[in-house]
XYZ file of C-alpha atoms in Angstrom:
678
model
C 5.882 36.964 8.897
C 2.920 35.685 6.749
C 0.578 33.078 7.850
C 1.680 29.491 7.260
C 0.172 27.995 5.210
C -2.234 24.532 6.349
C -2.103 20.944 5.371
C -4.947 18.960 4.521
C -4.789 15.452 5.883
C -4.727 12.767 3.356
C -6.037 9.470 4.523
C -2.822 7.779 5.358
C -1.933 4.617 3.300
C -1.440 1.579 5.398
C 1.981 0.490 6.489
C 4.364 -0.449 4.478
C 6.838 -1.997 7.096
C 6.630 -5.504 5.218
C 8.785 -6.135 2.101
C 6.932 -4.105 -1.165
C 6.318 -6.173 -3.951
C 9.913 -4.734 -5.777
C 11.689 -6.312 -2.652
C 10.499 -9.887 -3.928
C 12.579 -10.470 -6.193
C 15.355 -9.107 -4.405
C 14.623 -11.967 -1.436
C 14.417 -14.768 -4.180
C 18.025 -15.819 -3.605
C 17.612 -15.885 -0.087
C 14.154 -17.528 -0.180
C 16.360 -20.176 -2.120
C 19.357 -21.158 -0.114
C 16.176 -21.552 3.323
C 14.502 -23.814 0.567
C 10.352 -24.200 -0.006
C 10.347 -25.910 3.463
C 11.200 -22.683 5.236
C 8.326 -20.915 4.110
C 4.628 -21.968 5.011
C 3.446 -20.701 1.645
C 3.729 -23.752 -0.627
C 1.879 -25.961 1.336
C -0.807 -23.572 2.446
C -1.607 -22.477 -0.970
C -1.880 -26.077 -2.144
C -4.554 -26.815 0.353
C -6.762 -24.161 -1.482
C -6.957 -26.805 -4.090
C -8.809 -29.284 -1.594
C -12.110 -31.015 -2.556
C -12.426 -30.360 1.237
C -14.171 -26.901 2.123
C -12.536 -27.481 5.659
C -9.393 -27.492 4.410
C -9.659 -24.972 1.922
C -11.256 -22.906 5.130
C -7.957 -23.982 7.395
C -6.231 -22.961 4.416
C -7.435 -19.602 4.369
C -7.226 -18.710 8.153
C -3.754 -20.188 8.217
C -2.423 -17.639 5.444
C -4.487 -14.811 7.433
C -2.685 -15.462 10.231
C 0.808 -16.510 8.370
C 1.154 -12.935 6.753
C 0.726 -10.701 9.544
C 4.360 -11.717 10.498
C 5.236 -9.463 7.354
C 8.080 -11.112 6.474
C 6.599 -14.099 5.134
C 5.168 -11.841 2.668
C 7.198 -11.792 -0.123
C 6.995 -15.685 0.119
C 3.292 -15.634 -0.401
C 3.522 -13.425 -3.486
C 5.973 -15.393 -4.983
C 3.636 -18.225 -5.276
C 1.251 -15.936 -7.047
C -1.100 -16.215 -3.743
C -3.205 -13.197 -4.950
C -4.471 -15.290 -8.109
C -5.318 -18.418 -6.165
C -7.100 -16.520 -3.437
C -9.112 -14.419 -5.693
C -11.489 -17.445 -6.842
C -11.875 -18.389 -3.201
C -13.856 -15.228 -2.685
C -16.511 -16.924 -4.454
C -16.346 -20.495 -3.138
C -19.311 -22.445 -2.636
C -18.717 -22.335 1.120
C -19.839 -19.254 3.030
C -16.583 -19.889 5.727
C -13.983 -19.888 3.182
C -15.074 -17.070 1.537
C -15.030 -15.094 4.764
C -11.457 -16.521 5.335
C -10.015 -16.203 2.069
C -11.375 -12.395 1.962
C -9.956 -11.889 5.718
C -6.495 -13.385 4.231
C -6.381 -11.042 1.126
C -7.450 -8.225 3.498
C -4.515 -8.631 6.135
C -2.442 -9.346 3.206
C -3.016 -5.657 2.308
C -3.226 -4.194 5.579
C 0.388 -5.571 6.556
C 1.948 -5.596 2.760
C 1.674 -1.441 2.356
C 0.807 -0.303 -0.559
C 3.050 -1.456 -3.142
C 0.987 -4.963 -2.346
C -1.981 -3.530 -2.444
C -1.194 -2.093 -6.122
C 0.064 -5.450 -7.006
C -3.057 -7.015 -5.961
C -5.105 -4.918 -8.126
C -3.035 -5.051 -11.202
C -3.995 -8.997 -10.410
C -7.070 -8.301 -10.933
C -8.301 -8.982 -7.329
C -10.958 -6.481 -7.625
C -13.242 -8.457 -10.010
C -13.617 -11.207 -7.586
C -14.018 -8.528 -5.123
C -16.859 -6.652 -6.977
C -18.645 -9.959 -7.394
C -18.487 -10.748 -3.841
C -19.993 -7.965 -2.716
C -22.900 -7.630 -5.189
C -23.566 -11.179 -4.192
C -23.433 -10.276 -0.365
C -25.667 -7.255 -0.741
C -28.433 -9.471 -2.521
C -28.206 -12.129 -0.522
C -28.533 -9.740 2.888
C -32.722 -10.123 2.975
C -32.756 -13.746 2.245
C -29.723 -14.218 5.095
C -31.371 -12.515 7.721
C -30.956 -14.496 11.416
C -33.800 -14.476 13.617
C -31.923 -15.271 16.918
C -30.224 -11.163 18.328
C -26.558 -13.319 19.459
C -26.409 -15.526 16.289
C -24.019 -14.087 13.449
C -24.955 -13.470 10.130
C -22.656 -15.502 7.807
C -23.343 -13.321 4.390
C -22.963 -9.807 6.765
C -19.616 -11.516 8.078
C -18.198 -11.929 4.960
C -19.506 -8.366 3.431
C -17.435 -6.824 6.680
C -14.225 -8.763 5.171
C -15.020 -7.770 1.793
C -15.654 -3.977 2.752
C -12.834 -3.763 4.663
C -10.433 -5.393 1.621
C -11.954 -2.939 -0.721
C -11.307 0.068 1.721
C -7.519 -1.163 2.006
C -7.085 -1.285 -1.664
C -8.767 1.960 -2.138
C -6.536 3.778 0.140
C -3.770 2.693 -1.641
C -4.135 2.424 -4.980
C -5.531 4.693 -7.338
C -6.482 1.910 -10.023
C -8.004 0.576 -7.559
C -10.127 3.763 -6.897
C -11.007 4.058 -10.504
C -12.615 0.232 -10.633
C -14.689 1.517 -7.738
C -16.276 4.779 -9.916
C -16.698 2.897 -12.742
C -18.161 -0.357 -11.206
C -20.576 1.115 -9.181
C -19.735 0.023 -5.679
C -20.833 2.818 -4.086
C -24.365 1.587 -3.659
C -23.098 -1.731 -2.544
C -20.785 -0.070 0.246
C -24.070 2.383 1.087
C -25.983 -0.550 1.716
C -23.619 -1.692 4.232
C -23.160 1.537 6.095
C -27.549 1.082 6.236
C -27.057 -2.132 8.630
C -25.603 -0.089 11.583
C -28.712 -0.661 13.688
C -27.779 -4.278 13.917
C -24.338 -4.796 12.526
C -21.970 -2.066 13.797
C -19.021 -3.497 12.798
C -20.170 -4.073 8.769
C -21.416 -0.383 9.081
C -18.106 0.807 10.446
C -16.177 -0.773 7.639
C -18.283 0.547 5.207
C -17.933 4.201 6.886
C -14.389 4.264 6.868
C -14.704 2.745 3.222
C -16.923 5.732 2.113
C -14.587 8.073 3.618
C -11.583 7.225 2.150
C -13.276 6.744 -1.395
C -15.190 10.207 -1.052
C -11.841 12.108 -0.547
C -10.814 13.877 -3.489
C -12.816 11.901 -5.714
C -14.754 14.325 -8.508
C -15.638 11.430 -10.363
C -17.347 9.848 -8.158
C -18.983 12.651 -5.859
C -20.812 13.415 -9.760
C -22.698 10.486 -8.917
C -24.177 11.296 -5.629
C -27.872 10.590 -4.997
C -30.227 11.563 -2.622
C -30.489 8.098 -1.502
C -26.275 8.012 -0.380
C -26.709 11.686 1.214
C -29.804 10.086 3.245
C -27.965 7.059 4.515
C -25.534 9.498 5.707
C -27.809 11.823 7.282
C -29.396 9.212 8.872
C -26.201 7.571 10.631
C -25.495 11.116 11.663
C -28.272 11.860 13.461
C -28.964 8.425 15.143
C -28.581 9.106 19.092
C -27.224 5.099 19.942
C -24.780 5.480 22.487
C -21.278 4.002 22.702
C -17.974 4.956 21.844
C -17.867 3.018 18.532
C -20.897 4.675 17.924
C -19.185 7.868 17.961
C -16.598 6.310 15.484
C -19.266 6.058 13.279
C -21.082 9.355 13.216
C -17.427 10.731 13.230
C -16.515 9.013 9.801
C -20.157 9.961 8.321
C -19.415 13.722 8.991
C -16.118 13.342 7.492
C -17.808 11.644 4.305
C -20.493 14.237 4.106
C -17.591 17.064 4.690
C -16.146 15.293 1.452
C -19.129 15.686 -0.350
C -19.945 19.517 0.635
C -19.520 20.100 -3.211
C -22.577 17.422 -3.840
C -24.913 18.970 -1.542
C -27.897 20.764 -2.355
C -27.350 24.998 -2.085
C -29.943 24.969 0.169
C -28.638 22.541 2.779
C -25.258 23.024 3.184
C -25.093 25.244 6.140
C -27.339 22.920 8.054
C -25.259 20.133 6.733
C -22.176 21.465 8.113
C -23.544 22.708 11.456
C -24.461 18.686 11.698
C -21.111 18.122 10.931
C -19.503 20.577 13.102
C -21.700 19.220 15.957
C -21.184 15.646 15.480
C -17.043 16.673 15.802
C -17.780 18.634 18.627
C -19.829 15.889 20.649
C -16.439 13.204 19.871
C -13.940 15.623 21.083
C -16.437 16.514 24.592
C -14.969 12.705 25.554
C -12.460 12.254 28.079
C -9.652 9.588 26.986
C -8.024 10.023 30.103
C -11.194 8.646 32.161
C -12.392 6.350 29.438
C -9.555 4.719 28.528
C -9.290 3.562 32.424
C -12.733 2.744 33.352
C -12.506 0.093 29.902
C -9.842 -1.382 31.184
C -11.087 -2.232 34.253
C -14.521 -3.313 32.486
C -12.006 -6.261 30.698
C -10.353 -7.064 34.117
C -13.672 -7.542 35.311
C -15.029 -9.280 32.416
C -11.990 -11.507 32.511
C -12.519 -12.402 36.552
C -15.817 -13.148 35.901
C -15.155 -15.393 32.697
C -14.273 -19.253 32.928
C -10.619 -19.823 32.029
C -9.673 -20.122 28.622
C -6.741 -22.319 27.136
C -3.133 -21.095 27.228
C -3.584 -20.513 23.362
C -7.120 -18.731 23.507
C -5.203 -16.411 26.092
C -1.776 -15.642 24.503
C -3.403 -14.626 20.923
C -4.396 -11.415 21.465
C -1.606 -10.495 23.628
C 1.358 -11.759 21.247
C -0.869 -9.922 18.427
C -1.040 -6.835 20.680
C 2.766 -7.009 21.058
C 3.404 -7.157 17.509
C 1.090 -4.222 17.044
C 3.170 -2.240 19.265
C 6.373 -3.414 18.034
C 5.387 -2.034 14.267
C 4.802 1.502 16.108
C 7.129 1.694 17.987
C 10.070 0.470 15.364
C 8.187 2.267 11.903
C 10.526 3.289 9.610
C 10.696 6.809 8.414
C 9.866 7.740 4.522
C 10.380 10.832 2.894
C 7.414 12.682 1.402
C 7.923 16.157 -0.152
C 11.442 16.512 1.364
C 10.530 15.870 5.091
C 10.265 12.260 7.003
C 6.988 10.914 6.995
C 5.890 8.070 9.374
C 3.861 5.381 7.696
C 0.859 4.760 9.170
C 0.812 1.265 11.248
C -2.533 1.013 12.798
C -3.617 -2.386 12.767
C -5.913 -2.184 15.615
C -8.646 -3.492 13.033
C -6.781 -6.773 13.102
C -7.508 -7.446 17.137
C -9.001 -10.695 17.570
C -12.208 -11.151 19.242
C -12.558 -10.770 23.013
C -11.043 -7.699 23.062
C -14.064 -5.673 23.355
C -12.692 -2.966 25.440
C -9.528 -2.471 23.871
C -11.630 -2.095 20.465
C -13.474 0.325 22.132
C -10.660 2.010 23.442
C -9.253 2.169 19.977
C -12.483 3.726 18.281
C -12.329 6.144 20.895
C -9.213 7.717 20.144
C -10.003 7.107 16.028
C -12.452 8.980 16.143
C -10.928 12.148 18.138
C -8.023 11.919 15.657
C -10.364 11.919 12.052
C -12.199 14.126 14.050
C -9.479 17.000 14.458
C -8.216 15.796 10.944
C -11.721 16.695 9.582
C -10.874 20.038 11.510
C -8.018 20.813 9.884
C -9.142 19.790 6.323
C -12.327 22.493 6.710
C -9.515 24.716 7.404
C -8.099 24.173 4.347
C -8.381 26.213 1.329
C -9.020 23.600 -1.911
C -6.302 25.343 -3.693
C -3.890 22.273 -4.969
C -0.886 24.062 -3.433
C -1.533 23.449 0.029
C 0.852 20.820 0.053
C 3.466 23.402 -0.590
C 6.033 24.607 1.572
C 5.359 26.286 4.598
C 7.839 29.209 3.925
C 6.156 30.635 1.036
C 4.609 32.774 3.831
C 8.045 34.868 4.037
C 7.410 38.421 5.211
C 4.373 40.489 4.876
C 4.125 43.182 7.467
C 3.861 46.541 6.788
C 6.887 48.230 8.688
C 9.720 45.624 8.179
C 11.823 47.765 6.201
C 13.106 49.918 3.322
C 12.571 50.364 -0.278
C 9.483 48.189 -0.314
C 12.224 45.378 0.673
C 9.504 42.556 0.550
C 7.577 43.324 -2.511
C 6.594 40.565 -4.479
C 6.620 37.915 -1.740
C 3.966 38.311 0.480
C 1.725 38.682 -2.512
C 2.226 34.751 -3.492
C 0.284 33.536 -0.797
C -3.828 34.152 -0.984
C -5.125 34.598 2.538
C -6.540 31.689 4.559
C -10.165 31.943 5.198
C -13.136 30.148 6.229
C -16.747 30.609 4.897
C -19.091 32.105 7.165
C -20.739 28.823 8.026
C -17.974 26.856 8.950
C -16.520 29.617 11.410
C -19.757 30.802 12.883
C -20.084 26.499 13.135
C -16.499 26.094 14.731
C -17.073 29.372 17.284
C -20.585 27.994 18.106
C -19.559 24.573 18.865
C -16.277 26.044 21.187
C -14.159 23.921 18.695
C -10.886 26.204 19.318
C -11.453 25.580 22.863
C -11.837 22.040 22.426
C -8.952 21.453 20.679
C -6.562 23.609 22.754
C -8.007 20.791 25.468
C -7.050 18.057 23.211
C -3.307 19.098 22.832
C -2.551 18.360 26.322
C -1.511 14.546 26.835
C -3.857 12.180 28.966
C -2.829 11.884 32.971
C 0.574 9.908 33.501
C -2.402 7.660 35.346
C -3.681 6.687 32.303
C -0.301 6.025 30.296
C 0.953 4.165 32.955
C -2.627 1.813 32.932
C -1.473 1.020 29.587
C 2.092 0.663 30.070
C 0.943 -2.498 32.427
C -0.519 -4.476 29.680
C 0.939 -5.501 26.518
C -2.464 -4.960 24.274
C -3.056 -1.861 26.001
C 0.678 -0.468 25.440
C -0.633 0.562 21.883
C -2.610 2.757 22.886
C -0.015 5.265 24.180
C 0.983 6.099 20.834
C -2.558 6.411 19.601
C -2.583 9.050 22.644
C 0.142 11.005 21.287
C -1.301 11.076 18.042
C -4.269 12.839 18.773
C -2.089 15.225 20.699
C -0.108 16.147 17.837
C -3.655 16.236 15.575
C -4.686 18.601 17.981
C -1.556 20.693 17.304
C -1.787 20.444 13.740
C -5.840 21.422 14.591
C -4.766 24.663 16.082
C -2.321 25.640 14.121
C -4.613 25.489 11.402
C -7.554 27.356 13.559
C -5.039 30.150 14.274
C -4.251 30.413 10.336
C -7.852 30.676 9.183
C -9.236 32.854 12.517
C -8.630 36.246 13.893
C -8.067 37.151 17.096
C -11.489 37.978 18.623
C -12.878 34.859 17.056
C -10.625 33.093 19.279
C -11.213 34.999 22.698
C -8.824 38.001 22.354
C -5.829 38.752 23.836
C -6.003 36.891 27.014
C -6.967 33.903 25.366
C -3.937 33.817 23.280
C -1.834 34.235 25.754
C -2.983 31.526 28.129
C -2.795 29.368 24.961
C 0.839 30.433 24.587
C 1.439 29.760 28.000
C 0.014 26.215 27.620
C 2.017 25.568 24.361
C 5.546 26.816 26.352
C 4.505 24.195 29.091
C 4.211 21.070 26.526
C 7.917 22.280 25.344
C 9.658 23.065 28.030
C 7.977 21.773 30.901
C 9.714 18.210 30.890
C 13.420 18.229 31.940
C 14.018 18.397 27.945
C 12.490 19.522 24.998
C 10.726 16.189 23.045
C 12.445 14.939 20.194
C 9.909 12.360 18.765
C 9.338 14.366 15.010
C 5.500 14.064 15.184
C 5.017 16.028 18.212
C 7.448 18.643 17.279
C 6.747 19.255 14.067
C 3.003 19.664 15.278
C 3.751 21.696 18.437
C 6.504 24.199 16.890
C 3.777 24.688 13.660
C 1.272 25.843 16.024
C 3.493 28.223 18.319
C 4.585 29.789 14.891
C 0.989 30.611 14.052
C 0.235 31.636 17.610
C 3.273 33.745 18.338
C 2.743 35.847 14.889
C -1.002 36.535 15.948
C 0.135 38.096 19.165
C 2.906 39.780 17.818
C 0.487 41.445 15.030
C -1.584 42.036 18.367
C 1.085 43.566 20.021
C 0.732 41.010 23.201
C 3.642 40.222 25.172
C 5.557 36.924 24.586
C 5.798 34.218 27.221
C 9.045 33.001 25.854
C 12.238 33.715 27.568
C 15.690 34.085 25.266
C 16.754 30.768 27.208
C 13.833 28.746 25.964
C 13.773 30.353 22.378
C 17.319 29.454 22.088
C 16.753 26.535 23.222
C 13.876 25.392 21.142
C 16.066 26.461 18.267
C 19.022 24.156 18.863
C 16.681 21.330 19.147
C 15.025 21.889 16.080
C 18.105 22.681 13.981
C 18.923 18.927 14.873
C 15.663 17.250 13.648
C 15.474 15.893 10.291
C 11.813 17.281 9.167
C 12.403 19.872 7.199
C 9.327 21.735 8.159
C 10.604 21.717 11.911
C 13.469 23.403 11.021
C 11.076 26.185 8.770
C 9.082 26.815 11.722
C 11.720 27.241 14.294
C 13.333 29.572 12.082
C 10.227 31.499 11.631
C 9.650 31.571 15.431
C 13.387 33.719 16.000
C 12.194 36.073 13.496
C 8.460 36.843 14.708
C 10.555 37.190 18.263
C 13.142 39.015 16.964
C 10.911 41.416 15.262
C 9.056 42.137 18.275
C 11.957 42.584 20.807
C 14.052 44.894 18.185
C 11.125 47.372 18.853
C 12.000 46.948 22.498
C 14.892 48.767 24.246
C 18.008 46.993 25.857
C 17.255 43.980 23.532
C 20.300 44.065 21.561
C 21.824 41.160 23.531
C 19.006 38.661 22.554
C 18.987 40.118 18.938
C 22.897 39.170 18.643
C 21.999 35.331 19.952
C 18.841 35.351 17.509
C 21.113 36.975 14.603
C 23.827 34.364 15.166
C 21.942 31.367 15.103
C 19.885 32.542 12.182
C 23.274 33.352 10.046
C 24.555 29.724 11.561
C 21.381 28.081 9.917
C 21.584 30.371 6.450
C 25.029 29.439 6.281
C 24.842 25.593 7.028
C 21.465 23.899 6.898
C 21.385 21.684 3.471
C 18.180 22.481 2.822
C 17.365 25.675 0.304
C 14.033 26.104 1.580
C 15.192 26.260 5.285
C 18.625 28.673 4.477
C 15.740 31.180 2.562
C 13.529 31.181 5.197
C 16.674 32.434 7.910
C 17.439 34.915 5.458
C 13.537 36.039 5.235
C 13.752 36.126 9.441
C 16.847 37.797 9.467
C 15.687 40.811 7.337
C 12.641 40.871 9.576
C 14.474 40.752 12.682
C 17.130 43.598 11.694
C 14.765 45.674 9.645
C 14.790 48.686 11.620
C 15.610 49.959 14.797
C 18.271 51.525 17.266
C 18.790 48.058 18.721
C 18.874 46.223 16.038
C 21.612 48.316 14.270
C 23.823 47.707 17.150
C 23.386 44.095 17.302
C 23.634 43.702 13.646
C 26.933 45.678 14.081
C 28.175 43.278 16.792
C 27.989 40.192 14.915
C 28.959 41.843 11.647
C 25.567 41.020 9.693
C 26.815 43.050 6.711
C 30.181 41.340 6.146
C 28.248 37.635 6.630
C 25.314 38.533 4.379
C 27.714 39.791 1.384
C 29.655 36.470 1.809
C 26.398 34.627 1.650
C 24.877 36.304 -1.301
C 26.770 34.672 -4.168
C 26.495 30.740 -2.409
C 22.626 31.595 -1.904
C 22.400 32.581 -5.584
C 24.344 29.691 -6.936
C 22.556 27.209 -4.929
C 19.162 28.425 -6.176
C 20.541 28.014 -9.935
C 21.877 24.690 -9.352
C 19.516 22.881 -6.654
C 16.087 24.718 -7.963
C 15.213 23.908 -10.655
C 13.843 19.614 -10.589
C 13.866 20.242 -6.538
C 11.476 22.628 -6.262
C 8.038 23.754 -7.766
C 7.820 27.289 -9.701
C 6.111 28.785 -6.991
C 8.699 28.014 -4.279
C 11.363 29.156 -6.703
C 9.501 32.111 -7.181
C 10.159 32.531 -3.419
C 13.270 31.953 -3.422
C 14.275 34.226 -6.379
C 11.832 37.139 -3.874
C 14.538 36.055 -1.353
C 17.686 36.482 -3.481
C 16.521 40.092 -4.368
C 15.392 41.109 -1.079
C 18.832 39.985 0.005
C 20.470 41.937 -2.271
C 18.349 45.103 -1.339
C 18.824 44.162 2.271
C 22.505 44.081 1.913
C 22.156 48.027 0.475
C 19.903 48.889 3.203
C 22.537 48.236 6.114
C 25.641 49.405 3.880
C 23.367 52.770 4.536
C 22.079 52.546 7.849
C 25.555 51.076 9.118
C 28.115 53.961 7.591
C 25.894 56.311 9.691
């Protein structure tokens, strides 16, 4: 089997759990039934016109809080909240500016992509751009001498940069405005505040990491000042988890900008980027999170009692975040279910410093792993195509050039010498493998005990899933020797098997299953190519196949079928394996016949070609399961399905693969007819 393509990580869009803009119109009738009194939007928006700055500030702060309940957002959008809040960004009161920007920020974060696009259509970028320029112009004049005193201008800038980040992450039109308005230098100025205002610098770093991704128009305007600011962050040695997140985001931005770097500095920069990611992955969340939780408890014991309202607000917000995480609906993306990213950690209230640090730690490690995945990806625009384009490419898989043409559809995945050398020198493969282990039960139990910390469990799960995806990418782009040879690969295979089969039943979480099964496919593929003994028993193999077959995610089913093919083709070369080959063959026939997705049918057929291509054991198994008549029956059905479903649903390259499988099916039937007549 060929290598499966590695998919680049795109920066996730903000949560779209709340009703989108299109749902506003649908909800109009229901809104009217309840009357204006049931929605606070009308009264709060009216207060924005008050001559009193205190009243305007109160209204903005209230809107900021209310829109965190996503069901209230349509009521605000119906009443033109974006246009009415826009002028508040340039209010004569700094406090109003900050709360108004915060309200729009929360609206963008909690409303989702369509709300962000609607905000841009309502021209929120014009006052936001003006506000950011005024903030940066006022940085020097607004310097505060007292160490613990807040800088009001920088507080406003932080809200504004965060809003800008949200919009650019979700709206191509906002990104276009960013490019044309020269906002890059403004955000870099905010980044340069990192020695004394880490919160502002983090927002700026997030924004830069987003806007520099796949944005050649912006990369053309890069200058030495921008590179210098990022390198200063990368080389800073200030301790702390939040500082680690800042350096990680700077590293990701530099990687996005690699094509703009002077040739003489590229190798040095790549090494510095990988060193930063390595240091981030060295941190042990399983140890640090309990320490942070204990520090919070100690601080609470030593702190004076707070009012009930002050004490409850963070808990309530955290519980809402947790519910959003756990109940997030699935969206379809490229034929597979995709979970929206429901990360509201930036909305945590002040006074949750330890929880913020724990969140920063997990965000930094997730981001580091995503950057490494992108390092392992080619820049081919077809990176996001289906994994099953990888089809068969082994030289001994069958007669008559059975797989000619299919294997040539994919260019080999490879890393530049600089990147591969840096990853190996910093032991990245070993550190990524370590991150695939889920934190200790004690850490998870500790987070479960407190509603505020419970949301971290999902974040820890996501780090594990990203590590598995990262491992898949590394396995797809490095050779066995670079990864430590046969012994290291066997140990990795045993580890992955323990993740899947260590529990009483195979985990059903789709994000985890998708990541672990893709890593297993890459690893088993490499092990098979080196003739290293497989570590999965036939019972485990069939159990994995059955679980994957019931999964809604197409790539999980594709990879499960590929694993059956890899394992079966290896067993076909051994003695006394006919019975196991029969189980594999029946499972593959069932998928090829019954799966609703054409790409999964194709991968199952491709796997059948691999398993039954040669050998006495394969011939015996093929006869016992009546493989030849089954394929003859399936052949016209598969051909018709390609003709009816192919165009419009799949890309030309995907159709080319499917057509090759159709041709290979005809050839394989001819081959079986000759072999089974003996």
